[in-house]
PDB file of C-alpha atoms and ligand atoms in Angstrom:
ATOM      1  CA  MET L   1     -29.923 202.279 341.648  1.00  0.00           C
ATOM      2  CA  SER L   2     -31.868 203.528 338.659  1.00  0.00           C
ATOM      3  CA  GLY L   3     -35.663 203.234 338.559  1.00  0.00           C
ATOM      4  CA  SER L   4     -35.473 200.105 336.440  1.00  0.00           C
ATOM      5  CA  ALA L   5     -33.246 198.247 338.965  1.00  0.00           C
ATOM      6  CA  ILE L   6     -35.909 198.299 341.692  1.00  0.00           C
ATOM      7  CA  THR L   7     -37.700 194.978 342.312  1.00  0.00           C
ATOM      8  CA  PRO L   8     -41.301 195.645 341.294  1.00  0.00           C
ATOM      9  CA  TRP L   9     -44.346 195.321 343.551  1.00  0.00           C
ATOM     10  CA  VAL L  10     -47.720 194.132 342.321  1.00  0.00           C
ATOM     11  CA  VAL L  11     -50.383 194.904 344.929  1.00  0.00           C
ATOM     12  CA  GLY L  12     -54.067 194.001 344.691  1.00  0.00           C
ATOM     13  CA  ASN L  13     -56.498 196.450 346.287  1.00  0.00           C
ATOM     14  CA  TRP L  14     -59.665 194.452 346.855  1.00  0.00           C
ATOM     15  CA  LYS L  15     -61.529 197.520 348.200  1.00  0.00           C
ATOM     16  CA  MET L  16     -64.896 196.566 349.826  1.00  0.00           C
ATOM     17  CA  ASN L  17     -64.875 193.129 348.173  1.00  0.00           C
ATOM     18  CA  PRO L  18     -65.500 190.155 348.247  1.00  0.00           C
ATOM     19  CA  MET L  19     -67.494 188.207 350.876  1.00  0.00           C
ATOM     20  CA  GLN L  20     -65.419 185.841 353.099  1.00  0.00           C
ATOM     21  CA  ALA L  21     -66.109 182.804 350.902  1.00  0.00           C
ATOM     22  CA  GLY L  22     -65.070 184.751 347.815  1.00  0.00           C
ATOM     23  CA  ALA L  23     -61.860 185.900 349.492  1.00  0.00           C
ATOM     24  CA  LYS L  24     -61.031 182.334 350.429  1.00  0.00           C
ATOM     25  CA  GLN L  25     -61.577 181.153 346.876  1.00  0.00           C
ATOM     26  CA  LEU L  26     -59.577 184.020 345.406  1.00  0.00           C
ATOM     27  CA  VAL L  27     -56.588 183.245 347.626  1.00  0.00           C
ATOM     28  CA  GLN L  28     -56.878 179.539 346.884  1.00  0.00           C
ATOM     29  CA  GLU L  29     -56.860 180.205 343.135  1.00  0.00           C
ATOM     30  CA  LEU L  30     -53.912 182.563 343.432  1.00  0.00           C
ATOM     31  CA  LYS L  31     -51.912 180.038 345.478  1.00  0.00           C
ATOM     32  CA  GLN L  32     -52.611 177.337 342.892  1.00  0.00           C
ATOM     33  CA  LEU L  33     -51.512 179.603 340.039  1.00  0.00           C
ATOM     34  CA  LEU L  34     -48.320 180.501 341.894  1.00  0.00           C
ATOM     35  CA  LEU L  35     -47.630 176.808 342.373  1.00  0.00           C
ATOM     36  CA  ASP L  36     -48.305 175.899 338.729  1.00  0.00           C
ATOM     37  CA  GLN L  37     -46.667 178.972 337.208  1.00  0.00           C
ATOM     38  CA  PRO L  38     -44.198 180.313 339.775  1.00  0.00           C
ATOM     39  CA  ILE L  39     -43.195 183.961 339.840  1.00  0.00           C
ATOM     40  CA  GLU L  40     -39.782 184.397 341.427  1.00  0.00           C
ATOM     41  CA  GLU L  41     -39.873 186.529 344.554  1.00  0.00           C
ATOM     42  CA  SER L  42     -36.640 188.229 343.535  1.00  0.00           C
ATOM     43  CA  LYS L  43     -38.344 189.368 340.310  1.00  0.00           C
ATOM     44  CA  CYS L  44     -41.614 190.660 341.754  1.00  0.00           C
ATOM     45  CA  HIS L  45     -42.971 191.290 345.238  1.00  0.00           C
ATOM     46  CA  MET L  46     -46.672 190.538 345.578  1.00  0.00           C
ATOM     47  CA  ALA L  47     -49.300 191.696 348.063  1.00  0.00           C
ATOM     48  CA  VAL L  48     -53.063 191.849 348.501  1.00  0.00           C
ATOM     49  CA  ALA L  49     -55.173 194.308 350.474  1.00  0.00           C
ATOM     50  CA  PRO L  50     -58.390 192.657 351.670  1.00  0.00           C
ATOM     51  CA  VAL L  51     -61.027 194.301 353.874  1.00  0.00           C
ATOM     52  CA  ALA L  52     -59.928 194.720 357.498  1.00  0.00           C
ATOM     53  CA  LEU L  53     -62.167 191.836 358.602  1.00  0.00           C
ATOM     54  CA  ALA L  54     -60.336 189.422 356.298  1.00  0.00           C
ATOM     55  CA  LEU L  55     -56.745 190.596 356.862  1.00  0.00           C
ATOM     56  CA  GLN L  56     -55.814 187.872 359.283  1.00  0.00           C
ATOM     57  CA  SER L  57     -57.674 185.023 357.608  1.00  0.00           C
ATOM     58  CA  VAL L  58     -56.157 185.902 354.233  1.00  0.00           C
ATOM     59  CA  GLN L  59     -52.722 186.167 355.811  1.00  0.00           C
ATOM     60  CA  ALA L  60     -53.157 182.789 357.500  1.00  0.00           C
ATOM     61  CA  GLN L  61     -54.315 181.219 354.251  1.00  0.00           C
ATOM     62  CA  LEU L  62     -51.271 182.621 352.455  1.00  0.00           C
ATOM     63  CA  GLN L  63     -48.888 181.230 355.057  1.00  0.00           C
ATOM     64  CA  ASP L  64     -48.276 177.982 353.148  1.00  0.00           C
ATOM     65  CA  SER L  65     -48.198 179.635 349.729  1.00  0.00           C
ATOM     66  CA  SER L  66     -45.287 178.577 347.489  1.00  0.00           C
ATOM     67  CA  ARG L  67     -43.986 182.156 347.695  1.00  0.00           C
ATOM     68  CA  SER L  68     -44.524 185.211 349.831  1.00  0.00           C
ATOM     69  CA  VAL L  69     -47.647 187.292 349.199  1.00  0.00           C
ATOM     70  CA  CYS L  70     -47.927 190.108 351.762  1.00  0.00           C
ATOM     71  CA  THR L  71     -51.162 191.370 353.289  1.00  0.00           C
ATOM     72  CA  VAL L  72     -51.871 195.080 353.301  1.00  0.00           C
ATOM     73  CA  ALA L  73     -54.413 197.111 355.293  1.00  0.00           C
ATOM     74  CA  GLN L  74     -56.481 199.407 353.074  1.00  0.00           C
ATOM     75  CA  ASP L  75     -56.480 202.161 355.683  1.00  0.00           C
ATOM     76  CA  LEU L  76     -55.679 202.874 359.331  1.00  0.00           C
ATOM     77  CA  SER L  77     -56.719 205.287 362.035  1.00  0.00           C
ATOM     78  CA  ARG L  78     -55.336 208.791 362.303  1.00  0.00           C
ATOM     79  CA  ILE L  79     -55.174 208.024 366.040  1.00  0.00           C
ATOM     80  CA  ALA L  80     -52.180 206.073 367.324  1.00  0.00           C
ATOM     81  CA  GLY L  81     -52.129 203.357 369.968  1.00  0.00           C
ATOM     82  CA  THR L  82     -55.241 202.165 371.779  1.00  0.00           C
ATOM     83  CA  GLY L  83     -58.122 203.991 373.487  1.00  0.00           C
ATOM     84  CA  ALA L  84     -61.715 205.140 373.316  1.00  0.00           C
ATOM     85  CA  TYR L  85     -61.967 205.534 369.530  1.00  0.00           C
ATOM     86  CA  THR L  86     -64.983 203.495 368.439  1.00  0.00           C
ATOM     87  CA  GLY L  87     -64.627 201.804 365.107  1.00  0.00           C
ATOM     88  CA  GLU L  88     -60.974 202.634 364.573  1.00  0.00           C
ATOM     89  CA  ILE L  89     -57.963 200.403 363.871  1.00  0.00           C
ATOM     90  CA  SER L  90     -54.610 201.939 364.729  1.00  0.00           C
ATOM     91  CA  ALA L  91     -51.214 201.279 363.198  1.00  0.00           C
ATOM     92  CA  GLU L  92     -50.131 199.572 366.414  1.00  0.00           C
ATOM     93  CA  LEU L  93     -53.139 197.230 366.329  1.00  0.00           C
ATOM     94  CA  LEU L  94     -52.324 196.308 362.729  1.00  0.00           C
ATOM     95  CA  LYS L  95     -48.685 195.665 363.584  1.00  0.00           C
ATOM     96  CA  ASP L  96     -49.728 193.649 366.631  1.00  0.00           C
ATOM     97  CA  SER L  97     -51.878 191.488 364.332  1.00  0.00           C
ATOM     98  CA  GLY L  98     -48.924 190.785 362.056  1.00  0.00           C
ATOM     99  CA  ILE L  99     -49.842 193.278 359.340  1.00  0.00           C
ATOM    100  CA  ASP L 100     -46.798 195.165 358.049  1.00  0.00           C
ATOM    101  CA  PHE L 101     -48.228 197.297 355.224  1.00  0.00           C
ATOM    102  CA  ALA L 102     -50.966 199.906 354.854  1.00  0.00           C
ATOM    103  CA  LEU L 103     -52.377 201.952 352.000  1.00  0.00           C
ATOM    104  CA  VAL L 104     -52.690 205.643 352.831  1.00  0.00           C
ATOM    105  CA  GLY L 105     -54.236 208.424 350.775  1.00  0.00           C
ATOM    106  CA  HIS L 106     -56.168 206.338 348.261  1.00  0.00           C
ATOM    107  CA  SER L 107     -58.315 208.703 346.189  1.00  0.00           C
ATOM    108  CA  GLU L 108     -61.483 206.987 347.444  1.00  0.00           C
ATOM    109  CA  ARG L 109     -60.430 207.814 351.028  1.00  0.00           C
ATOM    110  CA  ARG L 110     -59.630 211.388 349.997  1.00  0.00           C
ATOM    111  CA  GLU L 111     -62.830 211.944 348.001  1.00  0.00           C
ATOM    112  CA  ILE L 112     -65.515 209.855 349.681  1.00  0.00           C
ATOM    113  CA  PHE L 113     -64.299 209.894 353.289  1.00  0.00           C
ATOM    114  CA  GLY L 114     -62.741 213.348 353.339  1.00  0.00           C
ATOM    115  CA  ASP L 115     -59.188 212.349 354.240  1.00  0.00           C
ATOM    116  CA  SER L 116     -57.467 215.743 354.132  1.00  0.00           C
ATOM    117  CA  PRO L 117     -53.702 216.215 353.822  1.00  0.00           C
ATOM    118  CA  ALA L 118     -53.614 216.773 357.615  1.00  0.00           C
ATOM    119  CA  VAL L 119     -55.391 213.482 358.311  1.00  0.00           C
ATOM    120  CA  ILE L 120     -53.234 211.679 355.760  1.00  0.00           C
ATOM    121  CA  ASN L 121     -50.120 213.019 357.483  1.00  0.00           C
ATOM    122  CA  GLU L 122     -51.272 211.645 360.817  1.00  0.00           C
ATOM    123  CA  LYS L 123     -51.914 208.256 359.229  1.00  0.00           C
ATOM    124  CA  VAL L 124     -48.500 208.234 357.511  1.00  0.00           C
ATOM    125  CA  LYS L 125     -46.748 209.278 360.731  1.00  0.00           C
ATOM    126  CA  ASN L 126     -48.545 206.659 362.851  1.00  0.00           C
ATOM    127  CA  ALA L 127     -47.942 203.896 360.324  1.00  0.00           C
ATOM    128  CA  LEU L 128     -44.219 204.620 360.000  1.00  0.00           C
ATOM    129  CA  ASN L 129     -43.735 205.017 363.737  1.00  0.00           C
ATOM    130  CA  ALA L 130     -45.409 201.649 364.322  1.00  0.00           C
ATOM    131  CA  GLY L 131     -43.026 200.052 361.816  1.00  0.00           C
ATOM    132  CA  LEU L 132     -45.437 199.632 358.908  1.00  0.00           C
ATOM    133  CA  THR L 133     -44.522 200.161 355.283  1.00  0.00           C
ATOM    134  CA  VAL L 134     -46.825 202.748 353.736  1.00  0.00           C
ATOM    135  CA  ILE L 135     -48.157 202.535 350.192  1.00  0.00           C
ATOM    136  CA  TYR L 136     -48.866 206.218 349.682  1.00  0.00           C
ATOM    137  CA  CYS L 137     -51.325 207.006 346.886  1.00  0.00           C
ATOM    138  CA  VAL L 138     -51.225 210.207 344.871  1.00  0.00           C
ATOM    139  CA  GLY L 139     -52.934 211.297 341.685  1.00  0.00           C
ATOM    140  CA  GLU L 140     -54.672 214.129 339.902  1.00  0.00           C
ATOM    141  CA  SER L 141     -58.346 214.473 338.963  1.00  0.00           C
ATOM    142  CA  LEU L 142     -59.486 214.767 335.351  1.00  0.00           C
ATOM    143  CA  GLN L 143     -60.096 218.477 335.840  1.00  0.00           C
ATOM    144  CA  GLN L 144     -56.587 218.980 337.220  1.00  0.00           C
ATOM    145  CA  ARG L 145     -55.117 217.081 334.266  1.00  0.00           C
ATOM    146  CA  GLU L 146     -57.182 219.001 331.713  1.00  0.00           C
ATOM    147  CA  SER L 147     -56.195 222.317 333.226  1.00  0.00           C
ATOM    148  CA  GLY L 148     -52.483 221.427 333.083  1.00  0.00           C
ATOM    149  CA  GLN L 149     -52.133 220.979 336.840  1.00  0.00           C
ATOM    150  CA  ALA L 150     -51.447 217.260 336.995  1.00  0.00           C
ATOM    151  CA  GLU L 151     -47.744 217.488 337.785  1.00  0.00           C
ATOM    152  CA  GLN L 152     -48.132 220.287 340.311  1.00  0.00           C
ATOM    153  CA  THR L 153     -50.953 218.411 342.100  1.00  0.00           C
ATOM    154  CA  VAL L 154     -49.027 215.171 342.375  1.00  0.00           C
ATOM    155  CA  LEU L 155     -45.768 216.804 343.472  1.00  0.00           C
ATOM    156  CA  GLN L 156     -47.687 218.757 346.099  1.00  0.00           C
ATOM    157  CA  GLN L 157     -49.180 215.500 347.406  1.00  0.00           C
ATOM    158  CA  ILE L 158     -45.632 214.118 347.685  1.00  0.00           C
ATOM    159  CA  CYS L 159     -44.422 217.225 349.531  1.00  0.00           C
ATOM    160  CA  ASP L 160     -47.504 217.145 351.801  1.00  0.00           C
ATOM    161  CA  ILE L 161     -46.252 214.102 353.710  1.00  0.00           C
ATOM    162  CA  ALA L 162     -42.663 215.317 354.157  1.00  0.00           C
ATOM    163  CA  PRO L 163     -43.338 216.735 357.647  1.00  0.00           C
ATOM    164  CA  ALA L 164     -44.672 213.338 358.757  1.00  0.00           C
ATOM    165  CA  VAL L 165     -41.656 211.342 357.602  1.00  0.00           C
ATOM    166  CA  GLN L 166     -38.360 211.204 359.496  1.00  0.00           C
ATOM    167  CA  ALA L 167     -35.157 211.081 357.455  1.00  0.00           C
ATOM    168  CA  GLY L 168     -34.664 207.324 357.875  1.00  0.00           C
ATOM    169  CA  GLN L 169     -38.286 206.433 357.165  1.00  0.00           C
ATOM    170  CA  TRP L 170     -38.530 207.212 353.444  1.00  0.00           C
ATOM    171  CA  GLN L 171     -37.285 203.734 352.614  1.00  0.00           C
ATOM    172  CA  SER L 172     -40.492 202.429 354.249  1.00  0.00           C
ATOM    173  CA  ILE L 173     -42.660 204.247 351.727  1.00  0.00           C
ATOM    174  CA  ILE L 174     -43.852 202.934 348.382  1.00  0.00           C
ATOM    175  CA  VAL L 175     -45.556 205.547 346.220  1.00  0.00           C
ATOM    176  CA  ALA L 176     -48.542 204.660 344.034  1.00  0.00           C
ATOM    177  CA  TYR L 177     -49.372 207.106 341.257  1.00  0.00           C
ATOM    178  CA  GLU L 178     -53.044 206.661 340.473  1.00  0.00           C
ATOM    179  CA  PRO L 179     -54.614 209.269 338.211  1.00  0.00           C
ATOM    180  CA  VAL L 180     -58.122 209.538 339.654  1.00  0.00           C
ATOM    181  CA  TRP L 181     -59.717 209.559 336.201  1.00  0.00           C
ATOM    182  CA  ALA L 182     -58.171 206.157 335.469  1.00  0.00           C
ATOM    183  CA  ILE L 183     -59.356 204.348 338.612  1.00  0.00           C
ATOM    184  CA  GLY L 184     -62.111 201.859 337.883  1.00  0.00           C
ATOM    185  CA  THR L 185     -62.937 203.597 334.606  1.00  0.00           C
ATOM    186  CA  GLY L 186     -61.172 201.324 332.136  1.00  0.00           C
ATOM    187  CA  LYS L 187     -59.091 204.346 331.045  1.00  0.00           C
ATOM    188  CA  THR L 188     -55.352 204.017 331.594  1.00  0.00           C
ATOM    189  CA  ALA L 189     -52.727 206.718 331.342  1.00  0.00           C
ATOM    190  CA  SER L 190     -50.639 206.017 328.259  1.00  0.00           C
ATOM    191  CA  PRO L 191     -47.331 204.369 329.186  1.00  0.00           C
ATOM    192  CA  ALA L 192     -45.564 207.544 328.009  1.00  0.00           C
ATOM    193  CA  ASP L 193     -47.717 209.817 330.209  1.00  0.00           C
ATOM    194  CA  ALA L 194     -47.387 207.484 333.171  1.00  0.00           C
ATOM    195  CA  GLN L 195     -43.604 207.216 332.736  1.00  0.00           C
ATOM    196  CA  ALA L 196     -43.329 211.022 332.487  1.00  0.00           C
ATOM    197  CA  MET L 197     -45.221 211.460 335.763  1.00  0.00           C
ATOM    198  CA  HIS L 198     -43.232 208.700 337.473  1.00  0.00           C
ATOM    199  CA  ALA L 199     -39.975 210.365 336.426  1.00  0.00           C
ATOM    200  CA  LYS L 200     -41.235 213.665 337.890  1.00  0.00           C
ATOM    201  CA  ILE L 201     -42.226 211.911 341.113  1.00  0.00           C
ATOM    202  CA  ARG L 202     -38.774 210.327 341.369  1.00  0.00           C
ATOM    203  CA  GLU L 203     -37.170 213.718 340.771  1.00  0.00           C
ATOM    204  CA  GLY L 204     -39.383 215.255 343.472  1.00  0.00           C
ATOM    205  CA  LEU L 205     -38.643 212.453 345.937  1.00  0.00           C
ATOM    206  CA  SER L 206     -34.922 212.690 345.240  1.00  0.00           C
ATOM    207  CA  GLN L 207     -34.979 216.376 346.122  1.00  0.00           C
ATOM    208  CA  ILE L 208     -36.467 215.478 349.504  1.00  0.00           C
ATOM    209  CA  THR L 209     -34.450 212.347 350.297  1.00  0.00           C
ATOM    210  CA  PRO L 210     -31.509 210.365 348.899  1.00  0.00           C
ATOM    211  CA  ALA L 211     -33.779 207.291 349.273  1.00  0.00           C
ATOM    212  CA  GLY L 212     -35.843 208.700 346.386  1.00  0.00           C
ATOM    213  CA  GLN L 213     -33.614 206.939 343.872  1.00  0.00           C
ATOM    214  CA  ASN L 214     -34.475 203.538 345.341  1.00  0.00           C
ATOM    215  CA  MET L 215     -38.143 203.965 346.173  1.00  0.00           C
ATOM    216  CA  ALA L 216     -40.688 201.897 344.257  1.00  0.00           C
ATOM    217  CA  ILE L 217     -43.247 203.999 342.384  1.00  0.00           C
ATOM    218  CA  LEU L 218     -46.266 201.931 341.348  1.00  0.00           C
ATOM    219  CA  TYR L 219     -48.811 202.817 338.695  1.00  0.00           C
ATOM    220  CA  GLY L 220     -52.514 202.331 339.397  1.00  0.00           C
ATOM    221  CA  GLY L 221     -55.583 202.942 337.271  1.00  0.00           C
ATOM    222  CA  SER L 222     -57.260 200.164 335.287  1.00  0.00           C
ATOM    223  CA  VAL L 223     -54.147 197.995 335.101  1.00  0.00           C
ATOM    224  CA  LYS L 224     -55.034 194.741 333.341  1.00  0.00           C
ATOM    225  CA  PRO L 225     -53.099 191.866 331.776  1.00  0.00           C
ATOM    226  CA  GLU L 226     -53.597 193.631 328.412  1.00  0.00           C
ATOM    227  CA  ASN L 227     -51.712 196.793 329.388  1.00  0.00           C
ATOM    228  CA  ALA L 228     -49.343 195.470 332.074  1.00  0.00           C
ATOM    229  CA  VAL L 229     -46.428 194.581 329.775  1.00  0.00           C
ATOM    230  CA  GLU L 230     -46.308 198.052 328.218  1.00  0.00           C
ATOM    231  CA  LEU L 231     -46.497 199.721 331.622  1.00  0.00           C
ATOM    232  CA  ALA L 232     -43.868 197.376 333.055  1.00  0.00           C
ATOM    233  CA  ALA L 233     -41.487 198.321 330.252  1.00  0.00           C
ATOM    234  CA  CYS L 234     -41.322 201.926 331.526  1.00  0.00           C
ATOM    235  CA  PRO L 235     -38.136 202.450 333.571  1.00  0.00           C
ATOM    236  CA  ASP L 236     -39.726 204.399 336.426  1.00  0.00           C
ATOM    237  CA  ILE L 237     -42.840 202.227 336.773  1.00  0.00           C
ATOM    238  CA  ASN L 238     -41.841 199.811 339.520  1.00  0.00           C
ATOM    239  CA  GLY L 239     -45.034 197.814 339.755  1.00  0.00           C
ATOM    240  CA  ALA L 240     -48.773 198.233 339.906  1.00  0.00           C
ATOM    241  CA  LEU L 241     -51.549 198.887 342.376  1.00  0.00           C
ATOM    242  CA  VAL L 242     -54.395 196.903 340.891  1.00  0.00           C
ATOM    243  CA  GLY L 243     -58.059 197.325 341.812  1.00  0.00           C
ATOM    244  CA  GLY L 244     -60.693 195.534 339.716  1.00  0.00           C
ATOM    245  CA  ALA L 245     -58.335 193.088 338.003  1.00  0.00           C
ATOM    246  CA  SER L 246     -56.974 191.880 341.357  1.00  0.00           C
ATOM    247  CA  LEU L 247     -60.354 190.284 342.127  1.00  0.00           C
ATOM    248  CA  ASN L 248     -59.623 187.747 339.402  1.00  0.00           C
ATOM    249  CA  ALA L 249     -56.724 185.465 340.342  1.00  0.00           C
ATOM    250  CA  VAL L 250     -55.789 184.746 336.717  1.00  0.00           C
ATOM    251  CA  SER L 251     -55.637 188.447 335.813  1.00  0.00           C
ATOM    252  CA  PHE L 252     -53.720 189.372 338.942  1.00  0.00           C
ATOM    253  CA  HIS L 253     -51.219 186.570 338.386  1.00  0.00           C
ATOM    254  CA  LYS L 254     -50.747 187.631 334.745  1.00  0.00           C
ATOM    255  CA  ILE L 255     -50.063 191.223 335.795  1.00  0.00           C
ATOM    256  CA  ALA L 256     -47.428 190.044 338.285  1.00  0.00           C
ATOM    257  CA  GLN L 257     -45.944 187.810 335.583  1.00  0.00           C
ATOM    258  CA  ALA L 258     -45.762 190.787 333.219  1.00  0.00           C
ATOM    259  CA  PHE L 259     -43.767 192.794 335.748  1.00  0.00           C
ATOM    260  CA  ALA L 260     -41.555 189.852 336.750  1.00  0.00           C
ATOM    261  CA  ASN L 261     -40.727 189.061 333.122  1.00  0.00           C
ATOM    262  CA  THR L 262     -40.385 192.589 331.797  1.00  0.00           C
ATOM    263  CA  LYS L 263     -38.259 194.131 334.532  1.00  0.00           C
TER     264      LYS L 263
HETATM  265  C1  PEP Z   1     -57.310 201.268 342.782  1.00  0.00           C
HETATM  266  O1  PEP Z   1     -58.381 201.376 343.339  1.00  0.00           O
HETATM  267  O2  PEP Z   1     -56.274 201.413 343.457  1.00  0.00           O
HETATM  268  C2  PEP Z   1     -57.289 200.979 341.345  1.00  0.00           C
HETATM  269  C3  PEP Z   1     -56.197 201.229 340.679  1.00  0.00           C
HETATM  270  O3  PEP Z   1     -58.439 200.473 340.790  1.00  0.00           O
HETATM  271  P1  PEP Z   1     -58.625 199.922 339.280  1.00  0.00           P
HETATM  272  O4  PEP Z   1     -57.452 199.040 338.977  1.00  0.00           O
HETATM  273  O5  PEP Z   1     -59.916 199.168 339.323  1.00  0.00           O
HETATM  274  O6  PEP Z   1     -58.665 201.111 338.384  1.00  0.00           O
END
């Protein structure tokens, strides 16, 4: 399978938004849009990542949607199982609550909450062992890009998780390339730059695992309806991880449409 034959994923990362009533309305609007203007499941997978408190209510609300929209945890504990770990939510607890996906390594977790490569590895290992699919985020800072270290940084982040992943588990990983300087800034990597990095990531993954050829590599960083078609046209961009624009049902739906129609 070449990069362009992979069914794309469009995933909305709601971050620490919105309030419960807002989440309900957002899901309602999205369901209505999907009913009025269907997006074939075979052309684009869709998912949303609400706050942990809303995971189950959003999932329940999506149950009677005209098509599948998965729910994704934004993070999980580095501790597996159950026990005396105040405030934590383990991979097993997520799975037990019917949640099958988790983001790991988002740059906000790395930068603001100090998730080190060691912590990220524990999270990846726990998630995979509990049967979750991991959306693993990588990306370089502006300083790393300006000093010519973007590729090296991102490939290192890919290699970092290799010890946590068993041979048969790579197919349960989706990679999201999110240049840190493009997240929430309105700046997007040019489609050519993004495609070049995605091709490098695929090459790096393929050196680690034969599954690398079939793994979805999403782009994230100020994806909007206005730039989604151009990004979707790149052969190794297999979808988008969308922050700000996913809080607007119309924008999120348009981005998914762009990927469904362009791929
Ligand atoms: C993100 O947080 O994953 C993200 C890509 O945010 P935004 O789309 O707002 O840049």
